[in-house]
XYZ file of N, CA and C in Angstrom:
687
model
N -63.537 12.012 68.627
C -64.458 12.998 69.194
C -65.838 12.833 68.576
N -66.527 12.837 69.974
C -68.195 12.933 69.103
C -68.754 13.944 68.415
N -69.164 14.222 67.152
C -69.669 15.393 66.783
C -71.281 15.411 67.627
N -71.226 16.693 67.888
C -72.913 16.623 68.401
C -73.976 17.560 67.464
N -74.996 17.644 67.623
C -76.035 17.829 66.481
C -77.219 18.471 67.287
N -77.615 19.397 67.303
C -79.097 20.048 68.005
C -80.061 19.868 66.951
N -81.397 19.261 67.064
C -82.088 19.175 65.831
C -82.928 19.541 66.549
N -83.841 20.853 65.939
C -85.075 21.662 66.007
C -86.045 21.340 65.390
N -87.106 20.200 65.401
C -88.241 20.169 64.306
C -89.275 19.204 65.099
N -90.476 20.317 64.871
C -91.774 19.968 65.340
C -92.434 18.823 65.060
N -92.620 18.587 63.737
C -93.281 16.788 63.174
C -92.435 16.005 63.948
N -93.014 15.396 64.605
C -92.250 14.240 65.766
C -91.993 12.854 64.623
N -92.167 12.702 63.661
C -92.313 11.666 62.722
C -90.941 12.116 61.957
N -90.866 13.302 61.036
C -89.570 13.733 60.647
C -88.828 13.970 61.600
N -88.804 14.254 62.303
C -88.022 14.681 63.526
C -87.046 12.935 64.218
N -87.850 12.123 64.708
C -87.495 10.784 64.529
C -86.448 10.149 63.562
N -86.868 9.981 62.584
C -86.427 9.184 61.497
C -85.180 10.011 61.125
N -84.910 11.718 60.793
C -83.860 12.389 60.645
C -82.880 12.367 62.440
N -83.197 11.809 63.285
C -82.313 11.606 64.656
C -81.777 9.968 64.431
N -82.738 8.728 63.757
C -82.270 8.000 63.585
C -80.819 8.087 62.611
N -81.246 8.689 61.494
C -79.995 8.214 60.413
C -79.328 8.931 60.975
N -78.979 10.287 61.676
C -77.956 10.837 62.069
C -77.092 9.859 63.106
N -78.225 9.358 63.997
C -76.972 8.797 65.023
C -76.743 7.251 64.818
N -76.966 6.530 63.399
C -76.808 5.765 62.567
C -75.373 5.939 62.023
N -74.986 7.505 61.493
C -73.897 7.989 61.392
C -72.886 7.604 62.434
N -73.178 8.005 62.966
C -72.516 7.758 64.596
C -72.357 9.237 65.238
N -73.620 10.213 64.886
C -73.365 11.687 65.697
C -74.396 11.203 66.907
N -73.857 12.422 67.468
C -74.662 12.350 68.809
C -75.989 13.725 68.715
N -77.055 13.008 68.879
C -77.957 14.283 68.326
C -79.529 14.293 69.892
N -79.510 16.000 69.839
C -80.358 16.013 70.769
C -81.376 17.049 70.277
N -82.937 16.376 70.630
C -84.169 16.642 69.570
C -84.815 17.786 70.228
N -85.053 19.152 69.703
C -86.388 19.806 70.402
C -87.413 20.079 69.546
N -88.809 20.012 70.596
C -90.089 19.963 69.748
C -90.441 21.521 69.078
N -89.566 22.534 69.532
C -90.123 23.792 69.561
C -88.790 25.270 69.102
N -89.099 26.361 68.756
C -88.092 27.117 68.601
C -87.780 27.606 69.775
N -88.610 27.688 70.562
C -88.076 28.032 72.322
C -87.590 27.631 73.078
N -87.718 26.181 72.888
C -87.015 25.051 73.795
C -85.116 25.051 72.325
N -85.343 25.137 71.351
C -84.265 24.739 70.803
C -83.508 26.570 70.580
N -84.027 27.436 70.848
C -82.901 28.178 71.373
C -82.323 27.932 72.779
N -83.256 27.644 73.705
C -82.402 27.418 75.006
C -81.054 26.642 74.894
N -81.072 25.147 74.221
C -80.563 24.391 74.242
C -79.029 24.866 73.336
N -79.696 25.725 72.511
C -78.229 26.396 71.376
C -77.873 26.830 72.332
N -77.944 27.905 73.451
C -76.982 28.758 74.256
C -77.011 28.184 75.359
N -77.202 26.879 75.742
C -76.817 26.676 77.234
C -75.463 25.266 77.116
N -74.851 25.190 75.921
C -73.940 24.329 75.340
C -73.484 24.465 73.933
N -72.338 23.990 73.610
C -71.943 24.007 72.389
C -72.207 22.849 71.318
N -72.612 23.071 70.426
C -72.564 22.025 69.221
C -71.563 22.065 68.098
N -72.012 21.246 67.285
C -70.865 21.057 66.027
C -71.855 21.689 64.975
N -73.263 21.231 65.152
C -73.964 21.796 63.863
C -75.485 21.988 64.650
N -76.372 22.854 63.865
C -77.703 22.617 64.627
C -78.427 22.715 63.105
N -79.172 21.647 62.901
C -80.200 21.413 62.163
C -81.540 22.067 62.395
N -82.435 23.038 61.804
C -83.283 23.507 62.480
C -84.056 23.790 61.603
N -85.267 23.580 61.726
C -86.421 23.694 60.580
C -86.918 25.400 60.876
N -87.704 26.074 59.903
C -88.448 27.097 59.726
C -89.914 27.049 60.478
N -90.903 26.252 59.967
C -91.898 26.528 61.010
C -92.055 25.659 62.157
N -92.151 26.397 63.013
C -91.625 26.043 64.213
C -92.462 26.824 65.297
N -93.478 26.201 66.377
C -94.267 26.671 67.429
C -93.561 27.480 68.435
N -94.007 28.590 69.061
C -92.804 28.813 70.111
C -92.365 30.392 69.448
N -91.383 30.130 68.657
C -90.465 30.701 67.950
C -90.251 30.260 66.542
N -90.182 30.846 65.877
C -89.885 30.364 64.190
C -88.543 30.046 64.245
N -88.453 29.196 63.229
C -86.507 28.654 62.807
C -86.110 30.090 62.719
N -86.495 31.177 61.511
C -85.757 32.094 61.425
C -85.244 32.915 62.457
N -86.741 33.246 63.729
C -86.200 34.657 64.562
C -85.341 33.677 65.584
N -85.211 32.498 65.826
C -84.103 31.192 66.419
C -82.488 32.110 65.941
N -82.900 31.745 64.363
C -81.502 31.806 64.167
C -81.101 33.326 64.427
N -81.740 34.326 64.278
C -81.262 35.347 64.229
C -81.019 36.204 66.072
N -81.634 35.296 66.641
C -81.037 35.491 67.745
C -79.657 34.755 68.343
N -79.619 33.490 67.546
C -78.186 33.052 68.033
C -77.037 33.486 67.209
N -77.246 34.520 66.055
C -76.172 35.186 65.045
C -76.076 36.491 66.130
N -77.011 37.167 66.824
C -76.978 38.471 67.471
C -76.238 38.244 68.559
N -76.466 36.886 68.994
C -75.126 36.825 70.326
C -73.984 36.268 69.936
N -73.570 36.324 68.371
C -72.148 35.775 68.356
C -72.260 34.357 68.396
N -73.056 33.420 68.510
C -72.970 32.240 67.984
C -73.050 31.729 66.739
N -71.377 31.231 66.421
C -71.090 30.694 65.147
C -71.285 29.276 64.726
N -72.165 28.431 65.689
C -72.332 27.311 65.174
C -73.407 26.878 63.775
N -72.367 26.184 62.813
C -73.169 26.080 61.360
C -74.757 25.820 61.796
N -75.379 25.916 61.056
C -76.600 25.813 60.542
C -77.026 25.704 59.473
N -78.270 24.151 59.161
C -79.357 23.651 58.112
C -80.338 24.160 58.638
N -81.156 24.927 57.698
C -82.417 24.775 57.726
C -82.991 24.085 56.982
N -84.287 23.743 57.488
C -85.090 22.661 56.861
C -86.348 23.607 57.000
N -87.044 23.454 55.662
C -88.104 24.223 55.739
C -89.141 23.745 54.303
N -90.741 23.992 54.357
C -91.321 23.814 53.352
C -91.044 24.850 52.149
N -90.566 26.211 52.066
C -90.557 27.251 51.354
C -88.999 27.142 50.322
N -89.208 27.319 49.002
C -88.217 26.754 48.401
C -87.848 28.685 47.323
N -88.480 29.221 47.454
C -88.079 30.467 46.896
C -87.235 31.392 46.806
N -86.459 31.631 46.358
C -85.033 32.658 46.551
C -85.425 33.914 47.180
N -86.270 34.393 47.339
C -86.776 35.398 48.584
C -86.306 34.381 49.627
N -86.756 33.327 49.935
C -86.548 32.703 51.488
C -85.222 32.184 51.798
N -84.465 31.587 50.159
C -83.178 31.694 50.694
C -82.599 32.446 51.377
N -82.427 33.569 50.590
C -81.378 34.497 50.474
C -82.554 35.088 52.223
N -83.208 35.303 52.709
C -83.342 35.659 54.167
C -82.364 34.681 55.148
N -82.514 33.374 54.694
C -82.189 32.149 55.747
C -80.788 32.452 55.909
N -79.848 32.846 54.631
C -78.713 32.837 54.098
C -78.119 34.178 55.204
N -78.593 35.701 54.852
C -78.572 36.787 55.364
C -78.445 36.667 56.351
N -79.262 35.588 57.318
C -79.409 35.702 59.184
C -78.179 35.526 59.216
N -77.535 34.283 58.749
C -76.571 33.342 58.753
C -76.427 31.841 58.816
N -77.426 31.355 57.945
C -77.387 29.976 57.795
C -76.814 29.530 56.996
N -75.674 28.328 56.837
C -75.038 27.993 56.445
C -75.496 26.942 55.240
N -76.491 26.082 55.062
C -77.595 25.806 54.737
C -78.535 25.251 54.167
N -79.320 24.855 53.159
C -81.072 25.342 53.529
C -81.910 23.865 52.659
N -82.229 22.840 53.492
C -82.695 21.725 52.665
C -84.314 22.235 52.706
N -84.836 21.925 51.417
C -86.254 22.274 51.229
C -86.848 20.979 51.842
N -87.969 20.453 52.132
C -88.751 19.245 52.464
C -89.899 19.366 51.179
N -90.187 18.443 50.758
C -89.792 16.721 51.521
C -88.406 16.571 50.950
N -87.526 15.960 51.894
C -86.120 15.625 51.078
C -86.133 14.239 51.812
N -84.616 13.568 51.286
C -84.642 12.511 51.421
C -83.223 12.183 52.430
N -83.518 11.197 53.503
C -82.709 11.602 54.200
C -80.876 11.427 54.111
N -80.661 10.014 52.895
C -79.488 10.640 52.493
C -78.640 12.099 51.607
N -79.986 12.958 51.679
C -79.375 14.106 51.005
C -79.084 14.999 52.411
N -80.073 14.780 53.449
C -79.185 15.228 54.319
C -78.295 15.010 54.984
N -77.719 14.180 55.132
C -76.470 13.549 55.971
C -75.530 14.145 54.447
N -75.697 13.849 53.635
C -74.802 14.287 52.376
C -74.490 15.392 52.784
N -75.416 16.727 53.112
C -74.824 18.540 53.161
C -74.447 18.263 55.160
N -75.037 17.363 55.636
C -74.222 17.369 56.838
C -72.896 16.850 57.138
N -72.474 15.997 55.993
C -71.172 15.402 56.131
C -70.205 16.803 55.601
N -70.999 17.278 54.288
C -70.522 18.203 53.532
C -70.330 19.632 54.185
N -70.593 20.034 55.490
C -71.089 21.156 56.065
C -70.045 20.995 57.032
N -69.802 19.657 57.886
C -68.926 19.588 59.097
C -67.559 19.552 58.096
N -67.562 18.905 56.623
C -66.199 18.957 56.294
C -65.498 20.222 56.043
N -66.569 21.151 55.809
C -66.289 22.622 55.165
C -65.383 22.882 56.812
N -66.169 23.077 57.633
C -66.029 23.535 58.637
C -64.418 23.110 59.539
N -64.191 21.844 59.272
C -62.977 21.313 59.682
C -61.717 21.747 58.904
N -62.049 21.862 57.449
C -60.848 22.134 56.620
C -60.647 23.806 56.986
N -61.472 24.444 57.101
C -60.817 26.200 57.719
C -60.524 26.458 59.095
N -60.916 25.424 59.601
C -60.357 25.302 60.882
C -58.584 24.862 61.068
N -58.612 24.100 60.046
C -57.250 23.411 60.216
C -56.308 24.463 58.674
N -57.377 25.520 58.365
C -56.014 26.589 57.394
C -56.478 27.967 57.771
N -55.967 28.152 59.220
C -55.840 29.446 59.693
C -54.858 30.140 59.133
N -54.986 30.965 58.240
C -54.454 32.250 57.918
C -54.959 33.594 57.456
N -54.330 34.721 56.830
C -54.721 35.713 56.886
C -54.706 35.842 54.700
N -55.594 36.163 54.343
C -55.702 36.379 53.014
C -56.198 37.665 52.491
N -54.910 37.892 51.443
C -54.835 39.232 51.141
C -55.476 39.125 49.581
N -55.918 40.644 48.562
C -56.023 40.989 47.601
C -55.972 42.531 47.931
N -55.112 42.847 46.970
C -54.936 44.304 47.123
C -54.679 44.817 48.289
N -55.049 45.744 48.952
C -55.459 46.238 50.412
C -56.920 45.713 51.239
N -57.127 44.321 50.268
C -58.275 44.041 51.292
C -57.508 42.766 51.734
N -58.141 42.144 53.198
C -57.689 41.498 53.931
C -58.807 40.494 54.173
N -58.582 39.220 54.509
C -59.568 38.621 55.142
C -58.827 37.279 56.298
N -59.347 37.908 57.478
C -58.526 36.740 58.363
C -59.715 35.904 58.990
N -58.726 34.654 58.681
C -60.348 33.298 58.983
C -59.659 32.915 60.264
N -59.417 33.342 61.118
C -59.226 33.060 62.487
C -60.576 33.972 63.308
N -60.139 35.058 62.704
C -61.451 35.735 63.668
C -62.718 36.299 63.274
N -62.548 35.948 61.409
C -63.864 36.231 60.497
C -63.596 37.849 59.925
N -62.764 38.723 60.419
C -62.738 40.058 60.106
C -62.746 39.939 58.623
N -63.113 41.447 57.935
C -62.722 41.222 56.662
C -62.416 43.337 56.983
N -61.201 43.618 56.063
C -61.318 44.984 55.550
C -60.540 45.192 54.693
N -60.985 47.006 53.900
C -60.288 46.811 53.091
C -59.517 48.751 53.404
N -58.099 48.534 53.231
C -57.350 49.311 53.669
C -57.316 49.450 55.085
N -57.691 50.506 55.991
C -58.287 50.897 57.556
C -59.907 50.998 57.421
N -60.780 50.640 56.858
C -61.776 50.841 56.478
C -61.951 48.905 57.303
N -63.034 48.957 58.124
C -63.304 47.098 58.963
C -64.576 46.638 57.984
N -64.949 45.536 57.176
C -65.850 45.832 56.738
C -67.241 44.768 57.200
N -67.996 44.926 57.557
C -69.269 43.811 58.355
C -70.149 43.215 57.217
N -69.289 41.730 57.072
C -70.071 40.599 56.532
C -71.229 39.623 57.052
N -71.995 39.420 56.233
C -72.817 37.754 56.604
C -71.822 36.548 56.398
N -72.377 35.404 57.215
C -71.262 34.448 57.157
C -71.314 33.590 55.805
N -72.726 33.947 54.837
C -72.194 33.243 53.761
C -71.998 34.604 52.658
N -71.972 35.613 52.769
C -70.782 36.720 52.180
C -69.480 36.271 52.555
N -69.381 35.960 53.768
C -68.046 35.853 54.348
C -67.159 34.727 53.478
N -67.898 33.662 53.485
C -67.949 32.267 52.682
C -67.611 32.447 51.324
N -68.296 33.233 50.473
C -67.749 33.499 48.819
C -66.719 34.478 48.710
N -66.644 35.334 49.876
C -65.317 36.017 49.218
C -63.883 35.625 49.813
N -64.541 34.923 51.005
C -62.855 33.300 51.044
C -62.478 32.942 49.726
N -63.605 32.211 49.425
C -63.541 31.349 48.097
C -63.069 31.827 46.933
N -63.438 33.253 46.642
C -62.722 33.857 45.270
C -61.365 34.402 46.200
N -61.219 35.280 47.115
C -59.399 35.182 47.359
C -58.741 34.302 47.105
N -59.113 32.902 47.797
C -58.322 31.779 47.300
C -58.449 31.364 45.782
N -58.908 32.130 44.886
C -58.882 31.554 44.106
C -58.776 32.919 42.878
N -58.274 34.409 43.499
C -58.519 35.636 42.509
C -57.454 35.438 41.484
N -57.952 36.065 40.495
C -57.111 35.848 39.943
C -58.020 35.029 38.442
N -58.946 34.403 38.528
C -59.443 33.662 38.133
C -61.011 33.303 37.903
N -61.659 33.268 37.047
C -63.019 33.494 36.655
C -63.736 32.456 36.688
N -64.378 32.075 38.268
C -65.194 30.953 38.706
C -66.700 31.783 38.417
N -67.296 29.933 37.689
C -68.340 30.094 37.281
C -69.482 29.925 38.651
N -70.733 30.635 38.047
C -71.855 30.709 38.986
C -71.743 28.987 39.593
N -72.186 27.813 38.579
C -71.879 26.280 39.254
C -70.876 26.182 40.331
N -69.714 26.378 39.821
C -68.382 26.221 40.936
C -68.861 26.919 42.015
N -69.063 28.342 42.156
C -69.750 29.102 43.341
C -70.421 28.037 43.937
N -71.454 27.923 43.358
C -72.527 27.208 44.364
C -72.010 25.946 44.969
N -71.496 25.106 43.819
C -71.051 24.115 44.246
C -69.857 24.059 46.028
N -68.930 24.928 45.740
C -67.899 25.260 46.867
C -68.437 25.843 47.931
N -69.372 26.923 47.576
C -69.846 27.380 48.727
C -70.951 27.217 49.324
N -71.883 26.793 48.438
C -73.030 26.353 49.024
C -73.537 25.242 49.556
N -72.536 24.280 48.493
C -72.576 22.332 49.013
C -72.872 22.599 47.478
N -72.341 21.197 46.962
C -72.721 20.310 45.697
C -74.003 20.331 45.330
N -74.647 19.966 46.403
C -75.724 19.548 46.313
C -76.929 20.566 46.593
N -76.601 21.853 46.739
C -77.984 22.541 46.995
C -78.647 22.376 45.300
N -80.071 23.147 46.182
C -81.232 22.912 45.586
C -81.456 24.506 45.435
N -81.378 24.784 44.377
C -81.952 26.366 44.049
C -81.547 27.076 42.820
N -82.355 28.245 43.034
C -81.630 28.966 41.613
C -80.148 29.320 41.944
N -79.480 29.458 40.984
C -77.920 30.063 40.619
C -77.991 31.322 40.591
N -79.239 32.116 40.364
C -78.916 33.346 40.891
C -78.677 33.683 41.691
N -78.740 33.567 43.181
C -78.609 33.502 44.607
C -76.963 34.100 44.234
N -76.114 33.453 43.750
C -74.641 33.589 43.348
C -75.108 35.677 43.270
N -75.400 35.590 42.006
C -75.854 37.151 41.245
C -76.033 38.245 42.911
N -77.126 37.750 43.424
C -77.403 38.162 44.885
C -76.404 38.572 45.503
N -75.415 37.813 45.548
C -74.360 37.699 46.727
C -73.217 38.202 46.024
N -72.974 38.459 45.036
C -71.842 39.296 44.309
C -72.266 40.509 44.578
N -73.133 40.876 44.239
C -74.103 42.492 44.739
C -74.262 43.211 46.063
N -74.185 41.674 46.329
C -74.128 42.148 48.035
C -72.487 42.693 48.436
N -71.539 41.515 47.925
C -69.811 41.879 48.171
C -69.568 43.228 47.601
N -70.026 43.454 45.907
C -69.396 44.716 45.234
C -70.138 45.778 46.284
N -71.409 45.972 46.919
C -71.850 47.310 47.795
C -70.860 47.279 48.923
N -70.325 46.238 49.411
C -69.318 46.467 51.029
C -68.042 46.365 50.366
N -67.752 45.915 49.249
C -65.855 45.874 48.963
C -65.516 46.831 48.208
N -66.131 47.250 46.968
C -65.887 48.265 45.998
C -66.573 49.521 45.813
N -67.356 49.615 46.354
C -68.248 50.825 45.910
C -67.411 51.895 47.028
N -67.061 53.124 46.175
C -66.508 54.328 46.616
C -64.773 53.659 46.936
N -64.822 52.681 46.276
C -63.019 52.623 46.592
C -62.877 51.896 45.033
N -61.241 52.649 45.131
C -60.483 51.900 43.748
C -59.358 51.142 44.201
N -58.580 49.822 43.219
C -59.537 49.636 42.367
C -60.350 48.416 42.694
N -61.435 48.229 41.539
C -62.456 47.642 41.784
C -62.159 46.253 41.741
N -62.360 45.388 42.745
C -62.159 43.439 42.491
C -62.677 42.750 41.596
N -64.104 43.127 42.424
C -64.871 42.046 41.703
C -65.332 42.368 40.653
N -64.666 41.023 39.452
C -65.335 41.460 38.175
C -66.116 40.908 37.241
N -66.976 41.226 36.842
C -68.095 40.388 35.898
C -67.444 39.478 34.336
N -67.399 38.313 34.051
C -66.972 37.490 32.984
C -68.480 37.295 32.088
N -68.709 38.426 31.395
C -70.094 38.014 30.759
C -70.575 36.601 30.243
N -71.706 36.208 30.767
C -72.199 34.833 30.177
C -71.264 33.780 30.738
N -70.358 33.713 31.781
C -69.515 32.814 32.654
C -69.298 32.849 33.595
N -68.911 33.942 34.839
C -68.835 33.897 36.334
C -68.589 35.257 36.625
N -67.444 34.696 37.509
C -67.172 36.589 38.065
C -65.595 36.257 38.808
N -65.185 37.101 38.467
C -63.667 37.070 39.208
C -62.961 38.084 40.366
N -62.253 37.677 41.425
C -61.422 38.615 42.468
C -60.502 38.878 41.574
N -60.677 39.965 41.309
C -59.072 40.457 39.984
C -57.985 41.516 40.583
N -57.065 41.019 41.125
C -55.712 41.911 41.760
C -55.003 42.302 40.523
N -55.328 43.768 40.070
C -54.148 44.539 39.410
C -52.477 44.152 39.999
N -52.172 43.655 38.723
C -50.425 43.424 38.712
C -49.695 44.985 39.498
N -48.852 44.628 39.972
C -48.220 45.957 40.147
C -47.316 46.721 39.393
């Protein structure tokens, strides 16, 4: 099967050379100059991944993406963008980008988080089940997450770290491992972003319910901790 690839980016020069090495790969990739023309193209077909830069004529990468998260389109997403600041992550992250190469990069680092992005994506595809801690639930068939009768509404990379510590509660993964598993190996950013996104889980999983999961390992990570019964 061909993987296919939507790539959104205005510099017709980067834009080029990142369509070459991709379909060098052997993906099949189709280029728009604009955020208006490359939302059309997200909702009038399906992809495997859409690569999509931030500034962008037309439409910006961001209000792009946040219109194809508002209609329920789950296809991954890179952004590519000049802005490298954890304010801009953690927005890109929030819409729902899966994510986020700064420029200038080099183009085997992107095929690296794109190989790394479609593999994520294939391996939860192929381990559909339902994962429990305590009375919270998380089923990766249809993305739900809750805890008791209580439904609770995640971002897809919230959604993403608290897969990652279920499968793994019990156990005190460091901020590196975080990033590394969930973000790609290879991102580029601060490790606080991790800090961010624990803050974000403890306000929707624990706050006003007992008992509490997620737990802080001072000066080492943070753990999904299921009380023994």
């Amino acid at each position: 099967m061909t993987v296919s690839i939507l790539l959104v980016e205005d510099e017709e020069y980067i834009a080029r050379v990142v369509q070459l090495e991709l379909e060098h790969e052997g993906y099949e990739v189709t280029v728009a100059g604009n955020g208006g023309k490359g939302l059309e193209l997200a909702e009038t077909r399906s992809w495997h991944l859409i690569v999509l830069d931030v500034m962008l004529p037309v439409m910006n990468g961001l209000e792009v993406l946040r219109r194809l998260r508002q209609s329920e389109c789950l296809t991954p997403v890179i952004m590519l963008t000049a802005r490298d600041g954890t304010c801009d992550v953690v927005e890109a992250f929030n819409l729902g980008a899966n994510d986020y190469v700064t420029k200038p990069f080099a183009a085997l680092e992107l095929l690296a988080r794109v190989r790394n992005l479609l593999n994520l994506v294939q391996r939860k595809e192929e381990n559909q089940e339902i994962l429990h801690a305590a009375d919270l639930t998380l089923d990766l068939r249809s993305r739900k997450v809750a805890r008791g009768e209580d439904c609770i509404d995640l971002t897809p990379k919230e959604f993403d770290l608290l897969q990652y510590m279920m499968q793994h509660k019990n156990r005190v993964l460091s901020r590196e491992e975080l990033i590394s598993e969930v973000w790609g190996y290879d991102f580029v950013g601060d490790t606080n972003i991790v800090d961010v996104y624990i803050r974000y889980l403890r306000q929707k999983i624990d706050k006003g319910r007992q008992p509490k999961l997620i737990r802080t390992s001072r000066g080492v990570g943070y753990e999904l901790s299921v009380p023994q019964a």
